[in-house]
Amino acid sequence: MSKLASLRELEASLTSQLEGVRMEIKSLESVDASPPNPSSSPAQPAEEEVKSGTDCTDDKDSKDDAGTENGEEDWEGDYEAKIAAHKAEGNKNFQSGDFQAAIKAYGSAITILKKKDLTLSKQYAPIYANQSAAHLATKKWVAASWNAQCAAKADPSFWKGHWRHGVSLMAMAPRIERSKNAVEAFERCLEVCPEEKKGEVGEALERARVRLQEGKDRTPMPPQCQQS
């Protein structure tokens, strides 16, 4: 298959998958996103690599997540209602295709979670997964990976956290460590995903294993750093 044909196939696949995401968000607690073709997806070299063990309780990203300075919103009172309102706003924006607004709305909810020390609360894992899906829709793979890891930490049984972590890693430029982490994410996903998703997850896992076996690194190590 030519590169052009591969890109067209990827574009058609992503368009179809995003439409599925919009339909799902109407009825479910969190949105879905399927993996782009890792051989065709552009990487984001300017973004910092997300390491395993992401600290989801770190408040340093509150402004970036929510688009507001800390302290501009009243964190006290009925914070659960505020979280729900921000999430609903994010879902509405995602459904309309305004992914940046969705990211901001989900981020506002996440900022409250951080303020109330609820970042690892199981019930709020879908908010991280939703923001991860919005980042995937805008091809912000690193941010999507960070959110997905937080969703998986908050609720290890929530398959979409593991799924989107693997998806985001496979969308980045090939790195051995990324491929290894993607394999692990899809393996965990396969353990907890619904039966009807096992085929799709299994295929993604196989692609990750193939890339890991190929040992691809987009940027070769300098000769002086290689083992003799």
Short mmCIF file of N, CA and C in Angstrom, two decimals, residues 40 46 58 70 103 133 160 165 176 186-187 200 212:
data_model
loop_
_atom_site.label_atom_id
_atom_site.label_comp_id
_atom_site.label_asym_id
_atom_site.label_seq_id
_atom_site.Cartn_x
_atom_site.Cartn_y
_atom_site.Cartn_z
N SER A 40 1.47 6.14 10.31
CA SER A 40 1.09 7.32 9.55
C SER A 40 0.86 8.55 10.39
N ALA A 46 7.96 18.41 20.05
CA ALA A 46 8.15 19.55 20.94
C ALA A 46 7.58 19.31 22.32
N ASP A 58 -0.38 16.20 41.18
CA ASP A 58 0.43 17.41 41.02
C ASP A 58 -0.45 18.54 40.53
N ASN A 70 -5.47 29.32 39.16
CA ASN A 70 -5.95 28.77 40.41
C ASN A 70 -6.59 29.88 41.23
N ILE A 103 -11.72 20.19 26.12
CA ILE A 103 -10.52 20.04 26.94
C ILE A 103 -10.54 21.02 28.10
N ALA A 133 -9.63 11.59 25.44
CA ALA A 133 -10.23 11.43 24.11
C ALA A 133 -10.22 12.74 23.34
N LYS A 160 -11.13 1.97 29.51
CA LYS A 160 -10.82 3.05 28.57
C LYS A 160 -9.57 3.84 28.97
N HIS A 165 -4.37 5.11 26.86
CA HIS A 165 -2.92 5.20 27.10
C HIS A 165 -2.18 4.49 25.97
N ILE A 176 11.26 2.47 21.56
CA ILE A 176 11.16 1.14 22.17
C ILE A 176 10.40 1.21 23.48
N PHE A 186 -2.24 -2.22 26.65
CA PHE A 186 -3.24 -3.03 25.95
C PHE A 186 -3.45 -4.37 26.64
N GLU A 187 -2.41 -4.93 27.24
CA GLU A 187 -2.58 -6.17 27.99
C GLU A 187 -3.51 -5.97 29.17
N GLU A 200 -10.93 -5.91 19.05
CA GLU A 200 -10.27 -4.66 18.69
C GLU A 200 -9.04 -4.42 19.55
N LEU A 212 7.22 -3.38 18.93
CA LEU A 212 8.23 -3.61 19.95
C LEU A 212 9.28 -4.59 19.45
#
